[in-house]
Short mmCIF file of C-alpha atoms and ligand atoms in Angstrom, two decimals:
data_model
loop_
_atom_site.label_atom_id
_atom_site.label_comp_id
_atom_site.label_asym_id
_atom_site.label_seq_id
_atom_site.Cartn_x
_atom_site.Cartn_y
_atom_site.Cartn_z
CA UNK A 13 -13.24 181.29 -72.20
CA UNK A 14 -9.69 180.27 -73.05
CA UNK A 15 -6.66 181.36 -71.06
CA UNK A 16 -2.86 181.26 -70.96
CA UNK A 17 -0.47 181.62 -68.04
CA UNK A 18 3.01 183.11 -68.38
CA UNK A 19 5.40 182.74 -65.43
CA UNK A 20 8.34 185.14 -65.66
CA UNK A 21 11.73 184.69 -64.03
CA UNK A 22 15.07 183.23 -65.06
CA UNK A 23 15.23 181.46 -61.70
CA UNK A 24 12.21 179.39 -62.79
CA UNK A 25 14.23 177.99 -65.70
CA UNK A 26 16.91 176.73 -63.33
CA UNK A 27 16.82 173.65 -61.16
CA UNK A 28 16.25 175.40 -57.83
CA UNK A 29 12.88 177.12 -58.13
CA UNK A 30 9.54 175.69 -59.13
CA UNK A 31 6.78 177.70 -60.79
CA UNK A 32 4.01 177.17 -58.25
CA UNK A 33 2.09 180.33 -59.14
CA UNK A 34 0.71 178.71 -62.28
CA UNK A 35 -0.65 175.83 -60.20
CA UNK A 36 -2.47 178.26 -57.95
CA UNK A 37 -3.86 180.13 -60.95
CA UNK A 38 -4.86 176.88 -62.65
CA UNK A 39 -6.93 175.83 -59.63
CA UNK A 40 -8.84 179.07 -59.97
CA UNK A 41 -9.34 178.83 -63.74
CA UNK A 42 -10.51 175.28 -63.32
CA UNK A 43 -12.98 176.28 -60.68
CA UNK A 44 -14.47 178.90 -62.98
CA UNK A 45 -14.69 176.63 -65.98
CA UNK A 46 -11.96 178.49 -67.93
CA UNK A 47 -9.99 176.34 -70.34
CA UNK A 48 -6.22 176.68 -69.93
CA UNK A 49 -4.62 176.46 -73.37
CA UNK A 50 -0.99 177.13 -72.58
CA UNK A 51 1.40 177.56 -69.74
CA UNK A 52 4.85 179.05 -70.32
CA UNK A 53 7.91 179.78 -68.23
CA UNK A 54 9.99 182.64 -69.66
CA UNK A 55 13.32 184.02 -68.41
CA UNK A 56 13.94 187.70 -67.69
CA UNK A 57 14.26 188.69 -71.34
CA UNK A 58 12.26 191.54 -72.90
CA UNK A 59 12.34 189.95 -76.37
CA UNK A 60 11.31 186.46 -75.28
CA UNK A 61 8.56 187.73 -73.03
CA UNK A 62 7.19 190.23 -75.56
CA UNK A 63 7.00 187.49 -78.20
CA UNK A 64 5.20 185.12 -75.84
CA UNK A 65 2.69 187.72 -74.63
CA UNK A 66 1.97 188.88 -78.19
CA UNK A 67 1.34 185.33 -79.36
CA UNK A 68 -0.94 184.47 -76.44
CA UNK A 69 -2.94 187.71 -76.60
CA UNK A 70 -3.91 186.78 -80.15
CA UNK A 71 -5.00 183.26 -79.23
CA UNK A 72 -6.89 183.47 -75.95
CA UNK A 73 -9.21 185.87 -74.11
CA UNK A 74 -7.32 185.88 -70.83
CA UNK A 75 -3.56 186.07 -70.23
CA UNK A 76 -2.23 185.83 -66.68
CA UNK A 77 1.38 186.97 -66.23
CA UNK A 78 3.23 186.55 -62.91
CA UNK A 79 6.65 187.90 -61.98
CA UNK A 80 9.01 190.54 -63.27
CA UNK A 81 7.24 193.54 -61.70
CA UNK A 82 9.97 194.18 -59.12
CA UNK A 83 12.21 197.26 -59.06
CA UNK A 84 15.46 195.78 -60.38
CA UNK A 85 16.87 195.71 -63.91
CA UNK A 86 15.91 192.06 -64.40
CA UNK A 87 12.23 192.90 -63.88
CA UNK A 88 11.14 193.41 -67.45
CA UNK A 89 7.46 192.53 -67.53
CA UNK A 90 6.28 196.16 -67.84
CA UNK A 91 8.51 196.89 -70.82
CA UNK A 92 7.89 193.55 -72.50
CA UNK A 93 4.10 193.73 -72.29
CA UNK A 94 4.13 197.36 -73.49
CA UNK A 95 6.20 196.29 -76.48
CA UNK A 96 4.01 193.23 -77.17
CA UNK A 97 0.78 195.19 -77.18
CA UNK A 98 2.10 198.45 -78.67
CA UNK A 99 1.19 200.43 -75.56
CA UNK A 100 2.97 203.36 -73.89
CA UNK A 101 4.20 203.14 -70.31
CA UNK A 102 2.79 206.01 -68.27
CA UNK A 103 4.44 207.29 -65.08
CA UNK A 104 2.09 207.62 -62.07
CA UNK A 105 3.57 209.80 -59.31
CA UNK A 106 0.80 208.73 -56.91
CA UNK A 107 1.89 205.09 -57.22
CA UNK A 108 5.44 206.06 -56.27
CA UNK A 109 4.18 208.14 -53.35
CA UNK A 110 2.31 205.11 -52.11
CA UNK A 111 5.46 202.99 -52.32
CA UNK A 112 7.38 205.75 -50.48
CA UNK A 113 4.79 205.68 -47.71
CA UNK A 114 5.12 201.93 -47.47
CA UNK A 115 8.91 202.22 -46.98
CA UNK A 116 8.38 205.06 -44.48
CA UNK A 117 6.04 202.86 -42.43
CA UNK A 118 9.04 200.53 -41.90
CA UNK A 119 11.22 203.55 -41.06
CA UNK A 120 13.08 203.34 -44.38
CA UNK A 121 13.61 205.54 -47.42
CA UNK A 122 12.47 204.25 -50.78
CA UNK A 123 15.47 203.34 -52.95
CA UNK A 124 15.59 205.24 -56.23
CA UNK A 125 15.16 202.01 -58.28
CA UNK A 126 11.62 201.59 -57.00
CA UNK A 127 10.52 204.53 -59.16
CA UNK A 128 10.33 202.00 -62.01
CA UNK A 129 7.31 200.49 -60.31
CA UNK A 130 5.40 203.73 -60.91
CA UNK A 131 5.03 202.93 -64.62
CA UNK A 132 1.73 201.44 -65.75
CA UNK A 133 0.60 200.44 -69.23
CA UNK A 134 -1.53 203.14 -70.85
CA UNK A 135 -5.18 202.48 -70.03
CA UNK A 136 -4.37 199.88 -67.38
CA UNK A 137 -6.26 199.51 -64.15
CA UNK A 138 -3.94 199.39 -61.17
CA UNK A 139 -4.22 196.56 -58.62
CA UNK A 140 -3.15 197.83 -55.24
CA UNK A 141 -0.60 195.64 -53.46
CA UNK A 142 -1.25 195.48 -49.74
CA UNK A 143 1.60 193.02 -49.21
CA UNK A 144 4.48 194.46 -51.21
CA UNK A 145 5.59 197.30 -53.45
CA UNK A 146 4.78 196.14 -56.99
CA UNK A 147 1.29 197.11 -58.10
CA UNK A 148 -0.50 194.68 -60.39
CA UNK A 149 -2.14 195.76 -63.63
CA UNK A 150 -5.18 194.83 -65.71
CA UNK A 151 -5.30 195.86 -69.34
CA UNK A 152 -7.67 195.01 -72.17
CA UNK A 153 -6.50 194.98 -75.76
CA UNK A 154 -8.50 193.74 -78.75
CA UNK A 155 -10.67 191.21 -76.96
CA UNK A 156 -7.95 189.95 -74.65
CA UNK A 157 -7.66 190.84 -70.97
CA UNK A 158 -4.21 190.66 -69.42
CA UNK A 159 -3.48 190.54 -65.72
CA UNK A 160 0.07 191.33 -64.59
CA UNK A 161 0.80 190.01 -61.11
CA UNK A 162 3.91 190.11 -58.88
CA UNK A 163 5.80 186.82 -58.61
CA UNK A 164 5.86 186.65 -54.81
CA UNK A 165 3.19 184.00 -54.08
CA UNK A 166 1.76 185.83 -51.09
CA UNK A 167 1.37 189.08 -53.05
CA UNK A 168 -0.17 187.19 -55.96
CA UNK A 169 -2.64 185.57 -53.56
CA UNK A 170 -3.84 188.96 -52.31
CA UNK A 171 -4.54 190.12 -55.87
CA UNK A 172 -6.24 186.87 -56.82
CA UNK A 173 -8.69 187.38 -54.00
CA UNK A 174 -9.21 191.11 -54.56
CA UNK A 175 -9.37 191.17 -58.37
CA UNK A 176 -9.04 187.94 -60.35
CA UNK A 177 -11.57 185.86 -58.48
CA UNK A 178 -14.31 188.54 -58.69
CA UNK A 179 -13.45 189.12 -62.36
CA UNK A 180 -13.81 185.42 -63.16
CA UNK A 181 -16.98 185.09 -61.09
CA UNK A 182 -18.59 188.01 -62.96
CA UNK A 183 -17.79 186.43 -66.31
CA UNK A 184 -18.81 182.90 -65.50
CA UNK A 185 -22.23 184.13 -64.35
CA UNK A 186 -21.67 182.55 -60.92
CA UNK A 187 -20.95 179.18 -62.56
CA UNK A 188 -18.00 177.48 -60.92
CA UNK A 189 -16.45 174.14 -60.09
CA UNK A 190 -15.80 173.23 -56.51
CA UNK A 191 -14.64 170.13 -54.66
CA UNK A 192 -14.94 168.57 -51.26
CA UNK A 193 -12.43 166.08 -49.86
CA UNK A 194 -12.93 163.13 -47.55
CA UNK A 195 -9.89 161.35 -46.15
CA UNK A 196 -9.59 157.71 -45.17
CA UNK A 197 -6.66 155.98 -43.48
CA UNK A 198 -5.42 152.40 -43.68
CA UNK A 199 -8.16 150.95 -45.91
CA UNK A 200 -7.18 149.48 -49.29
CA UNK A 201 -8.24 151.52 -52.32
CA UNK A 202 -10.23 148.64 -53.78
CA UNK A 203 -12.26 148.32 -50.60
CA UNK A 204 -13.01 152.05 -50.56
CA UNK A 205 -14.05 151.89 -54.19
CA UNK A 206 -16.38 149.00 -53.46
CA UNK A 207 -17.98 150.79 -50.54
CA UNK A 208 -18.68 154.02 -52.38
CA UNK A 209 -19.93 152.24 -55.54
CA UNK A 210 -23.54 153.41 -55.11
CA UNK A 211 -22.41 157.06 -55.10
CA UNK A 212 -20.92 156.61 -58.58
CA UNK A 213 -24.34 155.65 -59.83
CA UNK A 214 -26.15 158.39 -57.98
CA UNK A 215 -23.87 161.31 -58.85
CA UNK A 216 -22.01 160.17 -61.97
CA UNK A 217 -18.68 158.38 -62.13
CA UNK A 218 -16.72 161.40 -63.36
CA UNK A 219 -17.73 163.54 -60.36
CA UNK A 220 -15.85 161.39 -57.84
CA UNK A 221 -12.13 160.69 -57.85
CA UNK A 222 -10.13 158.37 -55.59
CA UNK A 223 -6.55 159.49 -54.97
CA UNK A 224 -4.48 156.94 -53.09
CA UNK A 225 -1.10 157.05 -51.45
CA UNK A 226 0.23 154.43 -49.01
CA UNK A 227 -1.94 154.48 -45.91
CA UNK A 228 -4.18 157.31 -47.00
CA UNK A 229 -6.96 157.78 -49.51
CA UNK A 230 -8.60 161.03 -50.57
CA UNK A 231 -12.08 160.97 -52.03
CA UNK A 232 -12.62 164.11 -54.09
CA UNK A 233 -16.16 165.00 -55.12
CA UNK A 234 -16.61 167.82 -57.61
CA UNK A 235 -19.70 169.78 -58.62
CA UNK A 236 -20.21 172.49 -61.18
CA UNK A 237 -22.92 175.13 -61.40
CA UNK A 238 -24.25 178.21 -59.68
CA UNK A 239 -23.35 178.68 -56.06
CA UNK A 240 -26.62 177.59 -54.45
CA UNK A 241 -27.15 174.40 -56.43
CA UNK A 242 -23.41 173.63 -56.46
CA UNK A 243 -23.11 173.82 -52.69
CA UNK A 244 -26.26 171.77 -52.24
CA UNK A 245 -24.94 169.07 -54.55
CA UNK A 246 -21.53 169.06 -52.87
CA UNK A 247 -23.14 168.71 -49.48
CA UNK A 248 -25.28 165.83 -50.75
CA UNK A 249 -22.19 164.10 -52.18
CA UNK A 250 -20.19 164.69 -49.03
CA UNK A 251 -22.96 163.27 -46.83
CA UNK A 252 -23.54 160.24 -49.06
CA UNK A 253 -19.83 159.39 -49.33
CA UNK A 254 -19.43 159.78 -45.57
CA UNK A 255 -22.38 157.46 -45.04
CA UNK A 256 -21.07 154.82 -47.46
CA UNK A 257 -17.47 154.90 -46.23
CA UNK A 258 -18.63 155.00 -42.62
CA UNK A 259 -16.27 155.50 -39.74
CA UNK A 260 -13.27 154.94 -42.02
CA UNK A 261 -13.57 158.64 -42.89
CA UNK A 262 -11.35 160.61 -40.55
CA UNK A 263 -11.61 164.04 -42.14
CA UNK A 264 -13.97 165.99 -44.37
CA UNK A 265 -11.61 168.82 -45.21
CA UNK A 266 -8.30 169.20 -47.01
CA UNK A 267 -6.54 170.77 -44.01
CA UNK A 268 -7.43 168.09 -41.46
CA UNK A 269 -4.73 165.52 -40.69
CA UNK A 270 -4.98 162.17 -38.96
CA UNK A 271 -2.66 163.32 -36.16
CA UNK A 272 -4.78 166.45 -35.73
CA UNK A 273 -7.99 164.42 -35.49
CA UNK A 274 -6.45 162.00 -32.97
CA UNK A 275 -5.23 164.96 -30.94
CA UNK A 276 -8.68 166.49 -30.86
CA UNK A 277 -10.21 163.19 -29.70
CA UNK A 278 -7.62 162.86 -26.92
CA UNK A 279 -8.26 166.45 -25.86
CA UNK A 280 -12.01 165.93 -25.76
CA UNK A 281 -11.58 162.74 -23.75
CA UNK A 282 -9.25 164.55 -21.36
CA UNK A 283 -6.83 161.65 -21.90
CA UNK A 284 -3.05 161.52 -22.20
CA UNK A 285 -0.80 159.47 -24.47
CA UNK A 286 2.76 158.18 -24.53
CA UNK A 287 4.58 156.23 -27.24
CA UNK A 288 7.31 153.59 -27.39
CA UNK A 289 8.77 153.46 -30.87
CA UNK A 290 11.28 151.07 -32.32
CA UNK A 291 11.39 150.90 -36.14
CA UNK A 292 9.74 154.33 -36.54
CA UNK A 293 12.44 155.99 -34.43
CA UNK A 294 10.18 158.77 -33.20
CA UNK A 295 8.20 159.40 -36.40
CA UNK A 296 4.89 158.84 -34.62
CA UNK A 297 5.87 161.26 -31.85
CA UNK A 298 7.08 163.73 -34.45
CA UNK A 299 3.74 163.68 -36.24
CA UNK A 300 1.75 163.97 -33.02
CA UNK A 301 3.85 166.91 -31.80
CA UNK A 302 3.65 168.68 -35.17
CA UNK A 303 0.16 169.70 -34.03
CA UNK A 304 0.20 172.96 -32.03
CA UNK A 305 -1.10 172.44 -28.51
CA UNK A 306 -0.28 168.71 -28.48
CA UNK A 307 1.27 169.13 -25.01
CA UNK A 308 -2.31 169.07 -23.74
CA UNK A 309 -2.48 165.32 -24.35
CA UNK A 310 0.92 163.98 -25.44
CA UNK A 311 3.30 163.47 -22.53
CA UNK A 312 6.23 162.13 -24.54
CA UNK A 313 7.75 158.82 -25.41
CA UNK A 314 10.77 156.62 -25.76
CA UNK A 315 12.67 155.57 -28.84
CA UNK A 316 13.51 152.04 -27.73
CA UNK A 317 15.53 150.86 -30.68
CA UNK A 318 17.70 148.29 -28.90
CA UNK A 319 16.44 145.32 -26.90
CA UNK A 320 18.27 146.65 -23.88
CA UNK A 321 16.37 149.95 -23.93
CA UNK A 322 13.08 148.16 -24.48
CA UNK A 323 13.77 146.58 -21.11
CA UNK A 324 15.36 149.51 -19.30
CA UNK A 325 13.02 152.27 -20.44
CA UNK A 326 9.65 150.60 -20.79
CA UNK A 327 10.09 147.38 -18.83
CA UNK A 328 9.84 144.70 -21.51
CA UNK A 329 10.91 141.45 -19.74
CA UNK A 330 14.20 140.14 -21.23
CA UNK A 331 12.70 136.63 -21.33
CA UNK A 332 9.97 137.89 -23.64
CA UNK A 333 12.57 139.37 -26.00
CA UNK A 334 14.63 136.17 -25.88
CA UNK A 335 11.65 133.93 -26.55
CA UNK A 336 9.84 135.90 -29.28
CA UNK A 337 12.30 138.47 -30.65
CA UNK A 338 11.84 142.24 -30.67
CA UNK A 339 9.43 142.15 -33.61
CA UNK A 340 6.63 140.15 -32.05
CA UNK A 341 3.19 140.47 -30.59
CA UNK A 342 4.16 139.89 -26.95
CA UNK A 343 6.92 142.52 -27.15
CA UNK A 344 4.65 145.08 -28.85
CA UNK A 345 2.04 144.55 -26.15
CA UNK A 346 4.61 144.83 -23.39
CA UNK A 347 6.01 148.03 -24.92
CA UNK A 348 2.57 149.66 -25.07
CA UNK A 349 1.54 148.89 -21.51
CA UNK A 350 5.12 149.44 -20.37
CA UNK A 351 5.44 152.97 -21.74
CA UNK A 352 2.02 153.86 -20.36
CA UNK A 353 2.99 152.66 -16.88
CA UNK A 354 6.58 153.96 -16.92
CA UNK A 355 5.58 157.43 -18.08
CA UNK A 356 2.16 157.61 -16.45
CA UNK A 357 -0.34 158.23 -19.26
CA UNK A 358 -3.86 156.96 -19.93
CA UNK A 359 -2.98 155.41 -23.29
CA UNK A 360 0.29 153.86 -24.46
CA UNK A 361 1.06 153.04 -28.07
CA UNK A 362 3.95 151.01 -29.46
CA UNK A 363 5.49 150.16 -32.81
CA UNK A 364 8.08 147.46 -33.50
CA UNK A 365 8.89 146.08 -36.94
CA UNK A 366 11.31 145.33 -39.74
CA UNK A 367 11.61 148.49 -41.86
CA UNK A 368 14.33 147.04 -44.11
CA UNK A 369 15.95 146.92 -46.50
CA UNK A 370 18.00 144.38 -44.48
CA UNK A 371 17.03 142.43 -41.39
CA UNK A 372 14.15 140.44 -42.86
CA UNK A 373 13.76 136.67 -42.53
CA UNK A 374 11.37 134.02 -43.82
CA UNK A 375 9.44 134.22 -40.61
CA UNK A 376 9.59 138.02 -40.29
CA UNK A 377 10.01 139.49 -43.77
CA UNK A 378 10.75 143.18 -44.38
CA UNK A 379 7.57 145.16 -43.76
CA UNK A 380 6.42 143.05 -40.81
CA UNK A 381 5.22 145.43 -38.11
CA UNK A 382 3.52 144.91 -34.77
CA UNK A 383 1.54 147.78 -33.29
CA UNK A 384 -0.08 147.72 -29.88
CA UNK A 385 -2.35 150.12 -28.04
CA UNK A 386 -2.82 149.94 -24.30
CA UNK A 387 -5.93 151.57 -22.90
CA UNK A 388 -6.34 153.07 -19.44
CA UNK A 389 -5.21 150.60 -16.83
CA UNK A 390 -8.11 148.49 -15.60
CA UNK A 391 -8.50 146.50 -12.40
CA UNK A 392 -7.50 142.87 -12.83
CA UNK A 393 -7.04 142.63 -16.57
CA UNK A 394 -5.08 144.86 -18.91
CA UNK A 395 -6.74 146.03 -22.09
CA UNK A 396 -4.15 146.00 -24.89
CA UNK A 397 -5.12 145.65 -28.54
CA UNK A 398 -2.64 144.51 -31.14
CA UNK A 399 -2.27 144.34 -34.90
CA UNK A 400 0.28 142.57 -36.99
CA UNK A 401 0.70 143.84 -40.55
CA UNK A 402 2.98 143.42 -43.51
CA UNK A 403 3.50 146.73 -45.32
CA UNK A 404 4.76 146.94 -48.89
CA UNK A 405 7.31 149.49 -50.04
CA UNK A 406 10.69 150.82 -49.00
CA UNK A 407 11.94 151.81 -45.55
CA UNK A 408 10.39 155.26 -45.63
CA UNK A 409 7.00 153.97 -46.72
CA UNK A 410 6.99 151.18 -44.15
CA UNK A 411 7.82 153.61 -41.38
CA UNK A 412 5.21 156.11 -42.50
CA UNK A 413 2.48 153.51 -42.80
CA UNK A 414 3.39 152.14 -39.36
CA UNK A 415 2.86 155.55 -37.76
CA UNK A 416 -0.30 155.97 -39.81
CA UNK A 417 -1.80 152.69 -38.61
CA UNK A 418 -0.89 153.46 -34.99
CA UNK A 419 -2.73 156.78 -35.33
CA UNK A 420 -5.70 155.08 -36.98
CA UNK A 421 -5.90 152.47 -34.20
CA UNK A 422 -5.91 155.31 -31.70
CA UNK A 423 -8.61 157.16 -33.58
CA UNK A 424 -10.91 154.15 -33.80
CA UNK A 425 -10.35 153.34 -30.15
CA UNK A 426 -11.04 156.90 -29.00
CA UNK A 427 -14.16 157.10 -31.19
CA UNK A 428 -15.48 153.91 -29.65
CA UNK A 429 -14.76 155.15 -26.15
CA UNK A 430 -16.40 158.51 -26.88
CA UNK A 431 -19.43 156.72 -28.32
CA UNK A 432 -19.74 154.47 -25.28
CA UNK A 433 -19.38 157.43 -22.93
CA UNK A 434 -22.13 159.44 -24.62
CA UNK A 435 -24.44 156.41 -24.61
CA UNK A 436 -23.69 155.87 -20.96
CA UNK A 437 -24.60 159.46 -20.15
CA UNK A 438 -27.90 158.97 -21.99
CA UNK A 439 -27.33 161.87 -24.37
P1 AMP B 529 9.49 188.80 -59.12
O1 AMP B 529 8.10 189.34 -59.01
O2 AMP B 529 9.81 188.31 -60.48
O3 AMP B 529 10.48 189.78 -58.60
O4 AMP B 529 9.56 187.52 -58.19
C1 AMP B 529 9.82 187.63 -56.83
C2 AMP B 529 10.01 186.27 -56.22
O5 AMP B 529 8.79 185.55 -56.26
C3 AMP B 529 11.01 185.38 -56.93
O6 AMP B 529 12.29 185.55 -56.44
C4 AMP B 529 10.53 183.99 -56.63
O7 AMP B 529 11.05 183.57 -55.40
C5 AMP B 529 9.04 184.18 -56.48
N1 AMP B 529 8.37 183.75 -57.70
C6 AMP B 529 8.37 184.40 -58.89
N2 AMP B 529 7.65 183.74 -59.81
C7 AMP B 529 7.19 182.62 -59.20
C8 AMP B 529 6.38 181.52 -59.64
N3 AMP B 529 5.90 181.44 -60.89
N4 AMP B 529 6.12 180.54 -58.74
C9 AMP B 529 6.58 180.63 -57.48
N5 AMP B 529 7.33 181.64 -57.02
C10 AMP B 529 7.65 182.63 -57.86
MG1 MG B 530 11.82 187.92 -61.16
#
């Protein structure tokens, strides 16, 4: 089946608003093996829209229109599609009554303009809108099915789930494409590729994609077919990729984040964390606290940007700063154990580096970052691990990757501790 998407709205032709509805619709078409032939953005013009809809209805079997179903004069989709297809618009009093009831439920009277939303194309099926006033419509003309959806993404989503998805599923005979995602932090793309090599041979090279951004890699495995066999194959791919990539995989779902995973590990361990940040200026703390419920394990931290505050807030000895400089292993270590002890947490993490663009030297070029992680205070010795890295990229990238690596060090450490604890308990 071939399809076209038409996004309606003059605002989408400007520089302020992006047409995201077509991306959402494309995901769905893709999943159901429908070939998208054309995507258009049309302003609020009856003539332009009618011409576009007429042209597409002759070329493809499925036309998806979003936007322009509102009550105001610039909402012209009803009129334009009627004109394009040579159909009458029929007034449905029951649709208007429904809209009136919706307004009444908010204690308001329906404005007179909303009566326009009571017009449906002759022969169209109405799609009820549980999230707004504009009903959607489905109409079939000469071998082409057209869906008219509201432009508001949340209202569109409701109708996708209630009508478009089932419609596509019925026509594709249950055949669909689906993907699973595995995420990996702080491992170079080439190394990931090498590790998962065997999976390419087992499942086919085109079924697995590596998407890399600094500090994070997404492995996307895709399978096509009927639900049962598709799910089975996806599960097999997911398991095999997880096995090959090993503990580098921090998430097996699109929604999971590294900071979320670290938070969950801290929560399960019943452990608390504090952070001393220099070149990241609080970015690590920001990411950790972006997770709801992070107060269960994150006590807080200190942005110790100056040498003086590294000493006053987290107790870095001035001699250490004088001898090695702020961007150094001894200072990173002292910051990590210092913030832990000063603020009273189980773990302390620190970041100090040269984020650039200035401030680099031959010995400490831009991108040089020291990260340290202090574990729970032990009798006699103190257990602080440290990594020195040189990140590529600009200031923003260096800072982001620094926070990313600190989180990844935490994750690995907490995994190891959890593993040791469960071995110790004999389970
Ligand atoms: P409309 O249904 O044309 O009244 O659109 C209502 C609102 O939905 C617009 O003001 C936009 O904010 C949003 N919207 C419309 N079309 C799109 C689109 N293609 N992508 C994302 N948002 C949209
Ligand atoms: Mg509009």
